[in-house]
């Protein structure tokens, strides 16, 4: 059974902060395309099965 998905509208938002840590700035506008999100959290076991099935490599694992 496929998980229930929630549609998230795209848009523009201001990302970052000039008030706390230097690496959070500068504040800048970011455009986000519409996307879908699982309605419930994904477990580690579900993510592992996804990786095994697709060969997905996370951003952190890429050189």
GROMACS .gro file of N, CA and C in nm:
model
  189
    1UNK      N    1   0.085  -0.118   0.000
    1UNK     CA    2   0.000   0.000   0.000
    1UNK      C    3   0.089   0.124   0.000
    2UNK      N    4   0.061   0.216  -0.091
    2UNK     CA    5   0.139   0.340  -0.101
    2UNK      C    6   0.104   0.433   0.015
    3UNK      N    7   0.204   0.505   0.067
    3UNK     CA    8   0.175   0.599   0.177
    3UNK      C    9   0.091   0.717   0.129
    4UNK      N   10   0.014   0.772   0.220
    4UNK     CA   11  -0.063   0.892   0.187
    4UNK      C   12   0.034   1.009   0.171
    5UNK      N   13   0.011   1.088   0.067
    5UNK     CA   14   0.097   1.202   0.040
    5UNK      C   15   0.018   1.331   0.061
    6UNK      N   16   0.088   1.435   0.103
    6UNK     CA   17   0.031   1.568   0.121
    6UNK      C   18   0.097   1.660   0.019
    7UNK      N   19   0.016   1.733  -0.056
    7UNK     CA   20   0.070   1.828  -0.154
    7UNK      C   21   0.108   1.958  -0.084
    8UNK      N   22   0.230   2.004  -0.111
    8UNK     CA   23   0.281   2.129  -0.056
    8UNK      C   24   0.294   2.228  -0.173
    9UNK      N   25   0.229   2.341  -0.159
    9UNK     CA   26   0.236   2.443  -0.265
    9UNK      C   27   0.375   2.504  -0.269
   10UNK      N   28   0.421   2.535  -0.388
   10UNK     CA   29   0.548   2.604  -0.402
   10UNK      C   30   0.533   2.751  -0.368
   11UNK      N   31   0.643   2.819  -0.366
   11UNK     CA   32   0.640   2.962  -0.338
   11UNK      C   33   0.779   3.015  -0.310
   12UNK      N   34   0.784   3.138  -0.266
   12UNK     CA   35   0.910   3.204  -0.234
   12UNK      C   36   0.910   3.236  -0.085
   13UNK      N   37   1.023   3.212  -0.020
   13UNK     CA   38   1.035   3.247   0.121
   13UNK      C   39   1.173   3.303   0.148
   14UNK      N   40   1.186   3.371   0.260
   14UNK     CA   41   1.316   3.427   0.299
   14UNK      C   42   1.386   3.327   0.389
   15UNK      N   43   1.505   3.286   0.349
   15UNK     CA   44   1.581   3.183   0.420
   15UNK      C   45   1.705   3.245   0.481
   16UNK      N   46   1.740   3.200   0.600
   16UNK     CA   47   1.860   3.248   0.667
   16UNK      C   48   1.827   3.341   0.782
   17UNK      N   49   1.932   3.389   0.846
   17UNK     CA   50   1.916   3.480   0.959
   17UNK      C   51   2.040   3.567   0.972
   18UNK      N   52   2.019   3.691   1.006
   18UNK     CA   53   2.130   3.782   1.035
   18UNK      C   54   2.143   3.807   1.184
   19UNK      N   55   2.063   3.733   1.265
   19UNK     CA   56   2.054   3.761   1.408
   19UNK      C   57   2.136   3.666   1.495
   20UNK      N   58   2.172   3.549   1.445
   20UNK     CA   59   2.233   3.451   1.534
   20UNK      C   60   2.373   3.411   1.489
   21UNK      N   61   2.383   3.305   1.412
   21UNK     CA   62   2.515   3.254   1.371
   21UNK      C   63   2.553   3.308   1.234
   22UNK      N   64   2.679   3.345   1.213
   22UNK     CA   65   2.721   3.402   1.085
   22UNK      C   66   2.693   3.310   0.966
   23UNK      N   67   2.704   3.178   0.986
   23UNK     CA   68   2.684   3.084   0.875
   23UNK      C   69   2.537   3.074   0.832
   24UNK      N   70   2.445   3.134   0.907
   24UNK     CA   71   2.304   3.133   0.869
   24UNK      C   72   2.268   3.248   0.775
   25UNK      N   73   2.358   3.340   0.755
   25UNK     CA   74   2.330   3.456   0.670
   25UNK      C   75   2.403   3.448   0.539
   26UNK      N   76   2.373   3.538   0.451
   26UNK     CA   77   2.275   3.644   0.467
   26UNK      C   78   2.134   3.591   0.437
   27UNK      N   79   2.035   3.667   0.481
   27UNK     CA   80   1.897   3.634   0.448
   27UNK      C   81   1.879   3.652   0.298
   28UNK      N   82   1.818   3.553   0.233
   28UNK     CA   83   1.797   3.562   0.089
   28UNK      C   84   1.667   3.491   0.051
   29UNK      N   85   1.610   3.530  -0.062
   29UNK     CA   86   1.487   3.468  -0.108
   29UNK      C   87   1.517   3.339  -0.183
   30UNK      N   88   1.434   3.238  -0.157
   30UNK     CA   89   1.449   3.107  -0.221
   30UNK      C   90   1.314   3.068  -0.279
   31UNK      N   91   1.314   3.022  -0.403
   31UNK     CA   92   1.192   2.972  -0.467
   31UNK      C   93   1.189   2.820  -0.454
   32UNK      N   94   1.075   2.768  -0.413
   32UNK     CA   95   1.057   2.625  -0.395
   32UNK      C   96   0.943   2.579  -0.486
   33UNK      N   97   0.969   2.476  -0.566
   33UNK     CA   98   0.866   2.418  -0.652
   33UNK      C   99   0.768   2.339  -0.567
   34UNK      N  100   0.645   2.321  -0.614
   34UNK     CA  101   0.551   2.237  -0.541
   34UNK      C  102   0.608   2.094  -0.527
   35UNK      N  103   0.575   2.029  -0.417
   35UNK     CA  104   0.621   1.892  -0.396
   35UNK      C  105   0.523   1.817  -0.307
   36UNK      N  106   0.543   1.687  -0.295
   36UNK     CA  107   0.460   1.605  -0.208
   36UNK      C  108   0.544   1.550  -0.095
   37UNK      N  109   0.479   1.531   0.019
   37UNK     CA  110   0.545   1.488   0.141
   37UNK      C  111   0.464   1.373   0.202
   38UNK      N  112   0.532   1.270   0.251
   38UNK     CA  113   0.461   1.163   0.320
   38UNK      C  114   0.383   1.220   0.437
   39UNK      N  115   0.263   1.170   0.459
   39UNK     CA  116   0.179   1.217   0.569
   39UNK      C  117   0.229   1.167   0.703
   40UNK      N  118   0.309   1.061   0.703
   40UNK     CA  119   0.364   1.005   0.826
   40UNK      C  120   0.515   0.995   0.815
   41UNK      N  121   0.586   0.991   0.925
   41UNK     CA  122   0.732   0.978   0.920
   41UNK      C  123   0.776   0.849   0.850
   42UNK      N  124   0.893   0.854   0.789
   42UNK     CA  125   0.953   0.736   0.727
   42UNK      C  126   1.047   0.673   0.829
   43UNK      N  127   1.034   0.543   0.850
   43UNK     CA  128   1.121   0.476   0.947
   43UNK      C  129   1.257   0.448   0.885
   44UNK      N  130   1.354   0.418   0.968
   44UNK     CA  131   1.488   0.381   0.920
   44UNK      C  132   1.478   0.256   0.833
   45UNK      N  133   1.396   0.160   0.874
   45UNK     CA  134   1.380   0.036   0.796
   45UNK      C  135   1.320   0.066   0.658
   46UNK      N  136   1.222   0.155   0.652
   46UNK     CA  137   1.162   0.192   0.522
   46UNK      C  138   1.264   0.262   0.434
   47UNK      N  139   1.344   0.351   0.492
   47UNK     CA  140   1.446   0.420   0.413
   47UNK      C  141   1.552   0.322   0.364
   48UNK      N  142   1.591   0.228   0.449
   48UNK     CA  143   1.689   0.125   0.409
   48UNK      C  144   1.636   0.042   0.292
   49UNK      N  145   1.509   0.005   0.297
   49UNK     CA  146   1.448  -0.071   0.188
   49UNK      C  147   1.447   0.012   0.059
   50UNK      N  148   1.418   0.142   0.071
   50UNK     CA  149   1.421   0.231  -0.045
   50UNK      C  150   1.562   0.236  -0.105
   51UNK      N  151   1.664   0.251  -0.021
   51UNK     CA  152   1.803   0.256  -0.067
   51UNK      C  153   1.841   0.125  -0.137
   52UNK      N  154   1.805   0.012  -0.076
   52UNK     CA  155   1.833  -0.119  -0.136
   52UNK      C  156   1.766  -0.135  -0.272
   53UNK      N  157   1.643  -0.086  -0.284
   53UNK     CA  158   1.566  -0.103  -0.408
   53UNK      C  159   1.611  -0.009  -0.519
   54UNK      N  160   1.663   0.109  -0.482
   54UNK     CA  161   1.693   0.210  -0.584
   54UNK      C  162   1.841   0.242  -0.600
   55UNK      N  163   1.924   0.204  -0.501
   55UNK     CA  164   2.064   0.242  -0.507
   55UNK      C  165   2.087   0.388  -0.473
   56UNK      N  166   1.989   0.452  -0.412
   56UNK     CA  167   1.998   0.594  -0.379
   56UNK      C  168   2.119   0.623  -0.293
   57UNK      N  169   2.186   0.735  -0.321
   57UNK     CA  170   2.301   0.781  -0.241
   57UNK      C  171   2.265   0.920  -0.189
   58UNK      N  172   2.271   0.938  -0.059
   58UNK     CA  173   2.234   1.066   0.000
   58UNK      C  174   2.339   1.173  -0.034
   59UNK      N  175   2.300   1.298  -0.019
   59UNK     CA  176   2.393   1.409  -0.043
   59UNK      C  177   2.516   1.395   0.046
   60UNK      N  178   2.497   1.353   0.171
   60UNK     CA  179   2.609   1.339   0.265
   60UNK      C  180   2.706   1.230   0.222
   61UNK      N  181   2.658   1.132   0.146
   61UNK     CA  182   2.745   1.021   0.102
   61UNK      C  183   2.816   1.050  -0.030
   62UNK      N  184   2.778   1.156  -0.098
   62UNK     CA  185   2.839   1.189  -0.228
   62UNK      C  186   2.971   1.262  -0.206
   63UNK      N  187   3.067   1.236  -0.295
   63UNK     CA  188   3.196   1.306  -0.282
   63UNK      C  189   3.183   1.456  -0.307
   0.00000   0.00000   0.00000
